[in-house]
Coordinates of C-alpha atoms in Angstrom, one line a residue:
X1 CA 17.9 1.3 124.8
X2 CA 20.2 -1.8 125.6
X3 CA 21.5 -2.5 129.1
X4 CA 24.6 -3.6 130.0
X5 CA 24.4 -7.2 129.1
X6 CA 23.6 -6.4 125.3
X7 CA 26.7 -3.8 125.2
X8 CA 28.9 -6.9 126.0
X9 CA 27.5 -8.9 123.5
X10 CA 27.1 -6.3 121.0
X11 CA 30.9 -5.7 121.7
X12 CA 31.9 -9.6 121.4
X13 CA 34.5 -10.4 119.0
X14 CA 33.0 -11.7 115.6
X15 CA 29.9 -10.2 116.2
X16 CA 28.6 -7.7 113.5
X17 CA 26.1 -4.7 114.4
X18 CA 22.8 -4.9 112.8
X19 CA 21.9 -3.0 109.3
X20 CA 18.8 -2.2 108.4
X21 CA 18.2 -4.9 106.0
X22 CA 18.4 -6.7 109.6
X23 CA 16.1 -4.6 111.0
X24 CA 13.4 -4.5 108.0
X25 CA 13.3 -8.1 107.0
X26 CA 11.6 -9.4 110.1
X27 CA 9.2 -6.5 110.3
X28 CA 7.8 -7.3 106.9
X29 CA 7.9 -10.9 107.2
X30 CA 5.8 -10.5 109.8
X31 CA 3.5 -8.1 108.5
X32 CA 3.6 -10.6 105.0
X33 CA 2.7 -13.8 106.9
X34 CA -0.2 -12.6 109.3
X35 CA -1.7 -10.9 106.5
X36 CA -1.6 -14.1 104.5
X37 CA -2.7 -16.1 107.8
X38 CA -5.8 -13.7 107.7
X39 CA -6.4 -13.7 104.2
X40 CA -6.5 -17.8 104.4
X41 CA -8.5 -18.5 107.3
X42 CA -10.0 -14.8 108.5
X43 CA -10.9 -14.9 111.9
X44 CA -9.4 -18.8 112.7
X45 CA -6.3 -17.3 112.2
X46 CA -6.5 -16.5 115.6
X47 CA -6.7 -20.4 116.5
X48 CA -3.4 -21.2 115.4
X49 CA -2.1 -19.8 112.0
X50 CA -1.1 -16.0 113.2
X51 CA 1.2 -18.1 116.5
X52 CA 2.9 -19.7 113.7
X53 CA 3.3 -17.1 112.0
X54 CA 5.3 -15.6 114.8
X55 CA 6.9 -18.7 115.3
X56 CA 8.5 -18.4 111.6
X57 CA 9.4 -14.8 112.4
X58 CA 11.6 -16.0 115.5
X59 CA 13.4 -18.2 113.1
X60 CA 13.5 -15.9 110.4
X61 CA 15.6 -13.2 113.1
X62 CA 17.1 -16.1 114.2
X63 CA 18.8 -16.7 111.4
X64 CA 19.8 -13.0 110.7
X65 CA 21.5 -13.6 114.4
X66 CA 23.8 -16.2 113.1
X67 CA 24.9 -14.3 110.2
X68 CA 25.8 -11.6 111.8
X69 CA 27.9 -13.6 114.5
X70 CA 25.8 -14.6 117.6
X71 CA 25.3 -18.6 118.4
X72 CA 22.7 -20.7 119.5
X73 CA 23.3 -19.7 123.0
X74 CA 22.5 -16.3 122.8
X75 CA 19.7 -16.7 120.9
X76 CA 18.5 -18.9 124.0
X77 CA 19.6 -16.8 126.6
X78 CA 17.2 -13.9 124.9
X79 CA 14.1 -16.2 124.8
X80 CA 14.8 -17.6 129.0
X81 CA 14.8 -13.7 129.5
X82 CA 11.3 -13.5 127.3
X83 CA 9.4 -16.1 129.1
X84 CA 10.6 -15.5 132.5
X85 CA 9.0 -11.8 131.6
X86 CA 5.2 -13.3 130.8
X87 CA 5.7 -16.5 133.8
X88 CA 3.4 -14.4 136.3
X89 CA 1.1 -13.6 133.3
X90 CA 0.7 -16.8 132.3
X91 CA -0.8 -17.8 135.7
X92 CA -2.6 -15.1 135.9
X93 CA -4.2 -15.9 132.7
X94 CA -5.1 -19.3 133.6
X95 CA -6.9 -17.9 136.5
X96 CA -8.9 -15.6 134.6
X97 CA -9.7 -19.0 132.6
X98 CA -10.8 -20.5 135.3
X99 CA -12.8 -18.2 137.0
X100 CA -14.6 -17.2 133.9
X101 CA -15.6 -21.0 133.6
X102 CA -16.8 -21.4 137.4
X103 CA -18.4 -18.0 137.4
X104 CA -20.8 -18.7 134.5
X105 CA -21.6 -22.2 136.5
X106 CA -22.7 -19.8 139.7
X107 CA -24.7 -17.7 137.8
X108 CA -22.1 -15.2 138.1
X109 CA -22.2 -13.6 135.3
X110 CA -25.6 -14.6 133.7
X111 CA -26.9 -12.5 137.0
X112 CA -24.5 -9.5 135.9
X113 CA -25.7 -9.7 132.0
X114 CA -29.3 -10.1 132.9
X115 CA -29.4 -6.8 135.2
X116 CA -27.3 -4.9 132.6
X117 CA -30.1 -5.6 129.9
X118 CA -33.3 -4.2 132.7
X119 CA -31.1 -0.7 132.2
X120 CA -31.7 -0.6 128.7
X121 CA -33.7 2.3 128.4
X122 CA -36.0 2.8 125.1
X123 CA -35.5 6.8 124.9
X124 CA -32.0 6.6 125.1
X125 CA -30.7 3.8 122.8
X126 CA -27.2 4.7 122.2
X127 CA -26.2 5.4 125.2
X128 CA -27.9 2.4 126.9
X129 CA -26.2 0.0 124.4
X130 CA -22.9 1.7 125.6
X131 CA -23.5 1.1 128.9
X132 CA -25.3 -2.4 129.2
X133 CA -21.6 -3.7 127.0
X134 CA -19.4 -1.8 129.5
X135 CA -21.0 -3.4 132.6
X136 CA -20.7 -6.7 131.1
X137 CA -17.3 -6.7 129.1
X138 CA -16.2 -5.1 132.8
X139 CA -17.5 -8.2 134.5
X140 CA -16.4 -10.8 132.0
X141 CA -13.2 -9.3 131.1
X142 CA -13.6 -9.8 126.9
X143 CA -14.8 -7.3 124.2
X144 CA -15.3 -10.2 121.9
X145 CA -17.3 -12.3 124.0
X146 CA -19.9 -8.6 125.1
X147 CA -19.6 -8.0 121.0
X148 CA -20.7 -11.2 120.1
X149 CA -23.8 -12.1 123.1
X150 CA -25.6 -8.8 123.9
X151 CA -23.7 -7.0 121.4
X152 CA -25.3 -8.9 118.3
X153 CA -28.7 -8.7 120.0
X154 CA -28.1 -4.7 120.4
X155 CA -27.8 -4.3 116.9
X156 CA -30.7 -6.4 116.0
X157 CA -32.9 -4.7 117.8
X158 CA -31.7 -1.7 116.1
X159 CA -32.7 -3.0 113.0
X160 CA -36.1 -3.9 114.7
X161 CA -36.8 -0.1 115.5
X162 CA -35.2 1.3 112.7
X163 CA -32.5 3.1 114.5
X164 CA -29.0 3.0 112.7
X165 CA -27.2 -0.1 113.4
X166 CA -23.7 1.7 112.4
X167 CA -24.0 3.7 115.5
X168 CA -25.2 0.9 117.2
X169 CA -22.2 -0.8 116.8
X170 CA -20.3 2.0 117.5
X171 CA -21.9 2.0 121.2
X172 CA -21.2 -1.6 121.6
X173 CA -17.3 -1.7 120.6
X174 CA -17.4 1.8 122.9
X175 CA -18.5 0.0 125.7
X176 CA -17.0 -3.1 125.1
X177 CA -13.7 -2.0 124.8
X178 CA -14.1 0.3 127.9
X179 CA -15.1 -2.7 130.0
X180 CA -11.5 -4.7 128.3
X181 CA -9.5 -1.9 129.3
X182 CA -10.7 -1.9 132.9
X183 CA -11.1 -5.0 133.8
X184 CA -8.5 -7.6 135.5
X185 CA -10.2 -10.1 134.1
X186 CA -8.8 -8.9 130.3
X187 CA -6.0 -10.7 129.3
X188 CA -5.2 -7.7 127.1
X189 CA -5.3 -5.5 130.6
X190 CA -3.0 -8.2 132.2
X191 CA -0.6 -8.5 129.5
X192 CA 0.0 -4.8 129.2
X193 CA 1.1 -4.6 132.9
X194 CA 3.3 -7.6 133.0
X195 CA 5.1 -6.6 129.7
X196 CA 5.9 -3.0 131.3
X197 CA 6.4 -4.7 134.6
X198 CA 3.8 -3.1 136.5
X199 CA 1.1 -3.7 139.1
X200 CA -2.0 -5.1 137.6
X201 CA -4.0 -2.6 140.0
X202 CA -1.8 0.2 139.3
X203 CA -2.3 -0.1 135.4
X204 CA -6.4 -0.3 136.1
X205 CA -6.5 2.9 138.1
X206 CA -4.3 4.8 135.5
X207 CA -6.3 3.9 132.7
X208 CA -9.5 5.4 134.3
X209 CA -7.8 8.9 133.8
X210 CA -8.2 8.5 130.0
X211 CA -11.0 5.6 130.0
X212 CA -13.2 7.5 131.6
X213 CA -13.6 10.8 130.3
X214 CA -13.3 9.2 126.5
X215 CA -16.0 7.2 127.3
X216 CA -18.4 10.0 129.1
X217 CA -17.7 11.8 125.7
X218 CA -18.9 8.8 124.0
X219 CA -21.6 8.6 126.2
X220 CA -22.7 12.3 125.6
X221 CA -22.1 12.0 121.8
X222 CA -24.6 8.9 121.7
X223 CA -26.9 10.9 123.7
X224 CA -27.0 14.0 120.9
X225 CA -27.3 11.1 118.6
X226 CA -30.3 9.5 120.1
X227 CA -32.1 12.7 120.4
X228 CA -31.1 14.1 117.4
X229 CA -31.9 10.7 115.0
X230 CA -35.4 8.4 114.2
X231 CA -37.7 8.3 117.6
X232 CA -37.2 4.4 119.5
X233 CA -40.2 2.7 119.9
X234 CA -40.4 0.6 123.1
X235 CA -38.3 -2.1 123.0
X236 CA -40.0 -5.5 123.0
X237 CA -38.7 -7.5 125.4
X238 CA -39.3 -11.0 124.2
X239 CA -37.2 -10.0 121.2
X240 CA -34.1 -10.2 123.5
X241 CA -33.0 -13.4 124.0
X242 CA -31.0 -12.9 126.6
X243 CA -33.9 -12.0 129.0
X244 CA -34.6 -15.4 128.9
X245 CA -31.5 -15.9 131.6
X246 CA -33.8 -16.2 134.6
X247 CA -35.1 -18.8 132.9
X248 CA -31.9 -21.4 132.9
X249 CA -30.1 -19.5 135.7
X250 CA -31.7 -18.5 139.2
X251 CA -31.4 -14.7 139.3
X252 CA -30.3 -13.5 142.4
X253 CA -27.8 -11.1 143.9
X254 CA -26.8 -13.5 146.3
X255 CA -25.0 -15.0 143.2
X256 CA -22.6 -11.2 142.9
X257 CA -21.0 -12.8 146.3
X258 CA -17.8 -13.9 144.1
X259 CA -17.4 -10.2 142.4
X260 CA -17.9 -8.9 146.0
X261 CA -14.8 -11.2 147.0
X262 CA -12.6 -10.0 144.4
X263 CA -13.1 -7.0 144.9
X264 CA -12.5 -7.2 148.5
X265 CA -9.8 -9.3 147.6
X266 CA -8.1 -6.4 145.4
X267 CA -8.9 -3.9 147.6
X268 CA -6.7 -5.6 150.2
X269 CA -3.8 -6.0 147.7
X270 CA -3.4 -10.1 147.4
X271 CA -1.9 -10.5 144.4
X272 CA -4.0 -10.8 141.3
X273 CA -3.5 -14.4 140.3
X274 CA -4.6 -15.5 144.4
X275 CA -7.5 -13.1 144.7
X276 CA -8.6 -14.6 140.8
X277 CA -8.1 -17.9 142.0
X278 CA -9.5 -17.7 145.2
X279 CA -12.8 -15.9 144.0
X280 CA -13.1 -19.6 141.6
X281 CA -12.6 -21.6 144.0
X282 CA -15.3 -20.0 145.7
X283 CA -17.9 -19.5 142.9
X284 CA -17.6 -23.1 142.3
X285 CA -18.2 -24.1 145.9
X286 CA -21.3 -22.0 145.7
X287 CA -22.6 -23.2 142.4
X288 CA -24.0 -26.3 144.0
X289 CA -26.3 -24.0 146.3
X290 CA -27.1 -21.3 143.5
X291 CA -27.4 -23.1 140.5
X292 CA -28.7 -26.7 141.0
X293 CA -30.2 -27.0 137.6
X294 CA -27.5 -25.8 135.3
X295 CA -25.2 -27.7 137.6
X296 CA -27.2 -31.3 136.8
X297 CA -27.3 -30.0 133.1
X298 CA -23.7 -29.6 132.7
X299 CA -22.5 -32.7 134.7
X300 CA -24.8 -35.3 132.9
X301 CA -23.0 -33.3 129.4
X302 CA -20.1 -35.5 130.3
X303 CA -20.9 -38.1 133.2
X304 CA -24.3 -38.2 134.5
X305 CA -22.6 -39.3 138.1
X306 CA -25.8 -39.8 140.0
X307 CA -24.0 -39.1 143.5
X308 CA -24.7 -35.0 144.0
X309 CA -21.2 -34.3 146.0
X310 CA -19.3 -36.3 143.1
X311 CA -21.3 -34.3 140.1
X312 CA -20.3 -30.6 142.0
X313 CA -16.6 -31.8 142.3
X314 CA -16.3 -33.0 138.7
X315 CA -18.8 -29.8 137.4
X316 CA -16.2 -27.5 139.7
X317 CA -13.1 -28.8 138.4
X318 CA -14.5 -29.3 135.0
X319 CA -15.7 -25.3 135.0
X320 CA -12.0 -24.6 136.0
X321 CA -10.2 -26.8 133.7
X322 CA -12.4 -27.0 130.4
X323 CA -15.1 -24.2 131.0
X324 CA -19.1 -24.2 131.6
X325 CA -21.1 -25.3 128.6
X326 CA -24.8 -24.5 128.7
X327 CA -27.5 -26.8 126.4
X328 CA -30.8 -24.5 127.1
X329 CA -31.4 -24.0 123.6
X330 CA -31.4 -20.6 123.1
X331 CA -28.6 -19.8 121.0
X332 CA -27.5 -16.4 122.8
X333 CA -27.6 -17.3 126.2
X334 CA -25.4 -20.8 125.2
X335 CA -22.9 -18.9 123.7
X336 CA -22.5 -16.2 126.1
X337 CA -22.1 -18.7 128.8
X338 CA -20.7 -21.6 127.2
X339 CA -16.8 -20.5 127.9
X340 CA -14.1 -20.3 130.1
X341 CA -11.8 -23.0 131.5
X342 CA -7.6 -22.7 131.8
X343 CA -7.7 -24.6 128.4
X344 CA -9.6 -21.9 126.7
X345 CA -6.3 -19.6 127.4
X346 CA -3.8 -21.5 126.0
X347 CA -4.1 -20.3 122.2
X348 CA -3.6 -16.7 123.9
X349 CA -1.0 -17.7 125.6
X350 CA 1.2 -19.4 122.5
X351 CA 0.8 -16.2 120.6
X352 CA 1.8 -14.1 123.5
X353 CA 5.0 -17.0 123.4
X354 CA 5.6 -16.1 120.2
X355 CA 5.5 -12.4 120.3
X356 CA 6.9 -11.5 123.4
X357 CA 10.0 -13.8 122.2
X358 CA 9.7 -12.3 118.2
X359 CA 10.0 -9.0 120.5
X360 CA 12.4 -9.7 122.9
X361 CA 14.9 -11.2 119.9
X362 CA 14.1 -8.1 117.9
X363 CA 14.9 -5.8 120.8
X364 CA 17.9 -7.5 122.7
X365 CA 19.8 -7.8 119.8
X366 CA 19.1 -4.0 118.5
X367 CA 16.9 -4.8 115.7
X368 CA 13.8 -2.8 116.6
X369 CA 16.7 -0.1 118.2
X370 CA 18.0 0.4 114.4
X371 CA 14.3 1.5 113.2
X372 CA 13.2 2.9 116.5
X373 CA 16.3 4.8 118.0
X374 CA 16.3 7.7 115.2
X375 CA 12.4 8.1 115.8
X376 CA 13.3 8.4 119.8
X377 CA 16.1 10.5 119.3
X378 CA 13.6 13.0 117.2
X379 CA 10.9 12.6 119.9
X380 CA 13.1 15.5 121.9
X381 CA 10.1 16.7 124.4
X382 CA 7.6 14.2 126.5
X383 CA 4.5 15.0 123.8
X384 CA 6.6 13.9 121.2
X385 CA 7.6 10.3 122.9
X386 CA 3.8 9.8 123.7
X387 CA 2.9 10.7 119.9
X388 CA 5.7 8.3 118.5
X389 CA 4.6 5.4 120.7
X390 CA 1.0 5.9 119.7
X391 CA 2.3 6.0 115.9
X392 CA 4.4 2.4 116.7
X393 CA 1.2 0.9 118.3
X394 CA -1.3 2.1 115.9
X395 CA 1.0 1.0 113.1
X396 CA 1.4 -2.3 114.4
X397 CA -2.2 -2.7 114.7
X398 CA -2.1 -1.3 111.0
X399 CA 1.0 -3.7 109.8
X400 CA 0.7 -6.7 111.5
X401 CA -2.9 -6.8 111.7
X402 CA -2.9 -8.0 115.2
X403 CA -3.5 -5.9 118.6
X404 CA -1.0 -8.5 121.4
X405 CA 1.8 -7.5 118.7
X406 CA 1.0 -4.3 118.6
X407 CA 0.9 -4.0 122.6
X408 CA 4.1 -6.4 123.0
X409 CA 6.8 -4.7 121.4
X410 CA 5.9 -0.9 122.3
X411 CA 6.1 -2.3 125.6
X412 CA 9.2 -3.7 125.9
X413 CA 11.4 -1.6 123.4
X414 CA 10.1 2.2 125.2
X415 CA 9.9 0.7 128.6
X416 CA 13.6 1.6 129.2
X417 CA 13.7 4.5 127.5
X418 CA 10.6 6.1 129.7
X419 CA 12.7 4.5 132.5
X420 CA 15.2 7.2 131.3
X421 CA 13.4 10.2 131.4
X422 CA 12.2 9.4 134.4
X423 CA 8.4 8.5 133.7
X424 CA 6.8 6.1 135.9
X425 CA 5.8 2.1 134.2
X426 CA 2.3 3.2 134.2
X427 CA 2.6 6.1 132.0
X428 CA 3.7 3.5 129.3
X429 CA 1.1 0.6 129.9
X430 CA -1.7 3.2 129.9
X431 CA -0.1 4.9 126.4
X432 CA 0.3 1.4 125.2
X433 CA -3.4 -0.1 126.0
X434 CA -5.0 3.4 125.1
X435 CA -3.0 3.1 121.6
X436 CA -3.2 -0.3 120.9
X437 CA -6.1 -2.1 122.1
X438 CA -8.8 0.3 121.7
X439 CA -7.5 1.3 117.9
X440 CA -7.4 -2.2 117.0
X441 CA -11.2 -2.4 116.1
X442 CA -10.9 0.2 113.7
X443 CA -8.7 -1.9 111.3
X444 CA -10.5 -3.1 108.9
X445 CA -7.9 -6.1 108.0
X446 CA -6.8 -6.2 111.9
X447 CA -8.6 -9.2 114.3
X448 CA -9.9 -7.2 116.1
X449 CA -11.9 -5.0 113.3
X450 CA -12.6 -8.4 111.1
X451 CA -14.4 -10.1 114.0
X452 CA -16.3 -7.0 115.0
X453 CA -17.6 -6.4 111.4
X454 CA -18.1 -10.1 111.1
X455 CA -20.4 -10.5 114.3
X456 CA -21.8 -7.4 114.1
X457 CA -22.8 -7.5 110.8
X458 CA -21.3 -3.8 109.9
X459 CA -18.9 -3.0 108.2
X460 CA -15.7 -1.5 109.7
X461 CA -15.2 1.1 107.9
X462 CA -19.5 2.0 108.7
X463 CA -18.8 1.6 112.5
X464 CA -16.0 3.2 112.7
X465 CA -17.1 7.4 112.8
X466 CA -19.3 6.1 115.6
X467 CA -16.6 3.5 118.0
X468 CA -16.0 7.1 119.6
X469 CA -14.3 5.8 122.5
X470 CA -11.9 4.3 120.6
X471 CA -10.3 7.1 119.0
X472 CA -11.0 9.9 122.3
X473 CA -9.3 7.1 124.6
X474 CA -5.9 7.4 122.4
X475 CA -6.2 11.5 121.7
X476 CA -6.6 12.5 125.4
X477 CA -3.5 9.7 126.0
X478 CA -1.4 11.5 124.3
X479 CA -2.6 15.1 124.9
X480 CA -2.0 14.3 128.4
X481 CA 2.2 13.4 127.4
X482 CA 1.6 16.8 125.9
X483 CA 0.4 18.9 128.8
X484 CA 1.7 17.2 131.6
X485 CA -1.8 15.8 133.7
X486 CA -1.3 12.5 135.1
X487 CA 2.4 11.8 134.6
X488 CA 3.7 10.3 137.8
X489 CA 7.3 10.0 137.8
X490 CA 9.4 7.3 138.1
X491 CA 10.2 6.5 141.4
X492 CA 14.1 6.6 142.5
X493 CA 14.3 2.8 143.3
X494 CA 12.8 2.0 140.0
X495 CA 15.9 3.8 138.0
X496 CA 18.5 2.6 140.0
X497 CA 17.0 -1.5 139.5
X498 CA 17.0 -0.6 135.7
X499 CA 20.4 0.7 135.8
X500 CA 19.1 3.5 134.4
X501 CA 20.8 7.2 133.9
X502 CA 18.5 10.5 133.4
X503 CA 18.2 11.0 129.3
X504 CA 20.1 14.8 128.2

């Protein structure tokens, strides 16, 4: 699992191989301070304490480094290597920052979330509520954001009708988690293909293999469910907040003309942070045209400039930088719109710092390989490597309570080895998302699974029979290592740049 480079340090005079106190002291530091981050500010952890907590953890292996005879300069070298890895990432994240925040000034995605709701249809509860949060969490790029807008009505009205709100909640994390997965807009989705070195587009179209099937079984399951619970009465629309878009927002599908770019965009293979960028840029030119109201409403937030050309530059630039902020009053549509910006992506991007350097310390220097390696060398047949990375994510999610750790380290410490057998990258960022982000709602003490129960307002451990896609997604994953459907190999280039030989 090293590459040349480590050997010759590993092999340096003075320099002591790793035990597994080494290996084990890091793992439950950081296992011991995210818990406590969580259990001292729940879901603000997220805001800062859990990218300290990582932070600590780098020193912490740090200083296992110097004891066992590396320097300062090593230790450096490692973390150059680490952000060089997530440079493209970060860009692309501020993109998708960007664009969120302009989008929600052209009506973007208010148009998108207020033609999901009209599909919600009455007879078939469940499976609309699955389907209204994958169209929008596809669209916006967040399970969070779908979870805590539409998803909090959903489950209202469920309580309204007197339908079960556990597998109401189930549906929405199901569809919000399918719209995360396949959306370049997911920072999640755009991590996972730039820690296994991947095309963003590539990753997409492997994760529909497993995406979608899991989630036409979720779909079906809900189906049974609706039929076989309580009857749904109608569903009264004024009791849905968020039909009250067309009233702050002109409705119109002239304002889908930025998703229609991007897609052309991607179809035509410019890279992902250009087609994200450019498809901004051209929602915020638009904005002026589409959205004249929430465009004066937003500008006199933080000016009030009375010239009309100056107010859409600064309410463009502003989307871009800070994010679009709505004041209409109604609580559901402010918060579902009031986000986005670069700014809004630099907390995600200090903890992905802070893992994918905690990571790259842990693997460069053969910590990880000393608790890894014997688990690897046991994983003798393909089936068996998809199950052991599955167990590593899903543990992670289960350890360190947190789903970017849980998808950085798989990802870099199994990238070579699948490298080896001669697996192509996808294979791993599809095993990796399908084992890591979905599962992380259905920890009760992960992020993920706290702010789901939190907004929601059900229980983890009560949603969690019913988040359907989020176990299927991970079970047909690996049964497809198992059986061999949809393993592209790697291709010959690919081994040779890795300097890496065929595994025996």
């Amino acid at each position: 699992m090293t590459d040349d480079s480590d050997s010759s340090i590993s092999t340096a005079e003075g320099i002591r191989p790793p035990g597994l106190a080494d290996a084990v002291i890091p793992i439950i530091a950081l296992a011991v301070l995210i818990a406590g981050s969580l259990a001292l500010f729940g879901l603000d952890a997220l805001d800062g304490p859990i990218q300290v907590a990582l932070i600590l953890c780098c020193a912490i292996v740090t200083v296992i480094l110097f004891k066992n005879g590396y320097t300062w300069e090593h230790v450096e070298e490692a973390s150059r290597g680490a952000l060089s890895s997530i440079t493209s990432a970060i860009f692309i994240l501020l993109a998708v920052g960007a664009l969120i925040g302009t989008w929600n000034l052209s009506g973007t995605i208010p148009t998108l979330v207020y033609y999901g709701i009209q599909i919600l249809a009455p007879g078939y509860f469940y499976i609309a509520t699955a389907l209204v949060c994958g169209i929008i969490a596809m669209s916006i790029g967040s399970s969070w954001t779908t979870a805590g807008t539409i998803g909090v009505g959903l489950v209202g009205i469920a309580g309204l009708l007197g339908v079960s709100t556990a597998i109401t909640a189930g549906a929405v994390i199901s569809g919000a988690y399918l719209g995360d997965k396949l959306s370049p807009l997911s920072e999640t989705t755009v991590l996972t293909a730039q820690m296994v070195k991947v095309d963003l587009y590539t990753h997409i179209r492997s994760q529909v293999w497993t995406s979608v099937p899991a989630f036409g079984i979720a779909c079906v399951a809900f189906a049974i469910l609706g039929v076989a619970g309580p009857a749904v009465q109608p569903t009264p629309g004024e009791e849905v907040e968020l039909a009250g878009l067309d009233q702050v927002f002109w409705i119109n599908p002239v304002n889908l003309l930025p998703l229609v770019l991007l897609i052309i965009l991607s179809i035509r293979k410019w890279p992902p942070y250009l087609a994200l960028i450019t498809a901004s840029l051209f929602a915020a030119i638009m904005a002026p045209f589409t959205q004249h109201a929430a465009l004066e409403s937003f500008v006199s937030g933080f000016d009030g400039s009375s010239n009309p050309v100056v107010g859409a530059l600064q309410a463009g630039w502003r989307a871009m930088a800070n994010g679009f902020v709505a004041s209409s009053g109604v609580s559901d549509i402010d918060r579902l719109v009031s986000r986005g910006g670069m700014d809004s992506m630099l907390l995600t991007i200090w903890l992905i710092i802070g893992a994918v350097t905690f990571g790259a310390l842990l693997e460069k220097f053969g910590l990880i390989a000393r608790l890894i390696d014997p688990m690897i060398r046991a994983a003798t047949t393909r089936g068996r490597l998809y199950l052991t990375v599955f167990a590593t994510c899903f543990g992670l999610n289960v350890v360190a309570g947190d789903q970017y750790i849980a998808l950085v380290l798989p990802s870099r410490i199994y990238r070579t080895e699948f490298i080896q057998r001669r697996l192509a990258p996808q294979n791993l960022s599809r095993l990796c998302a399908d084992s890591a982000t979905v599962t992380s709602p259905l920890v009760p003490w992960n992020s993920c699974g706290a702010f789901m129960g939190a907004v929601l307002g059900v229980a983890t451990l009560s949603y969690l029979p019913f988040a359907i896609f989020c176990f299927v997604s991970p079970i047909l994953s690996v049964l497809y290592g198992f059986i061999g459907f949809r393993i592209p190999p790697a291709p010959p280039d690919l081994e040779e740049s890795e300097n890496a030989s065929p595994a025996t």
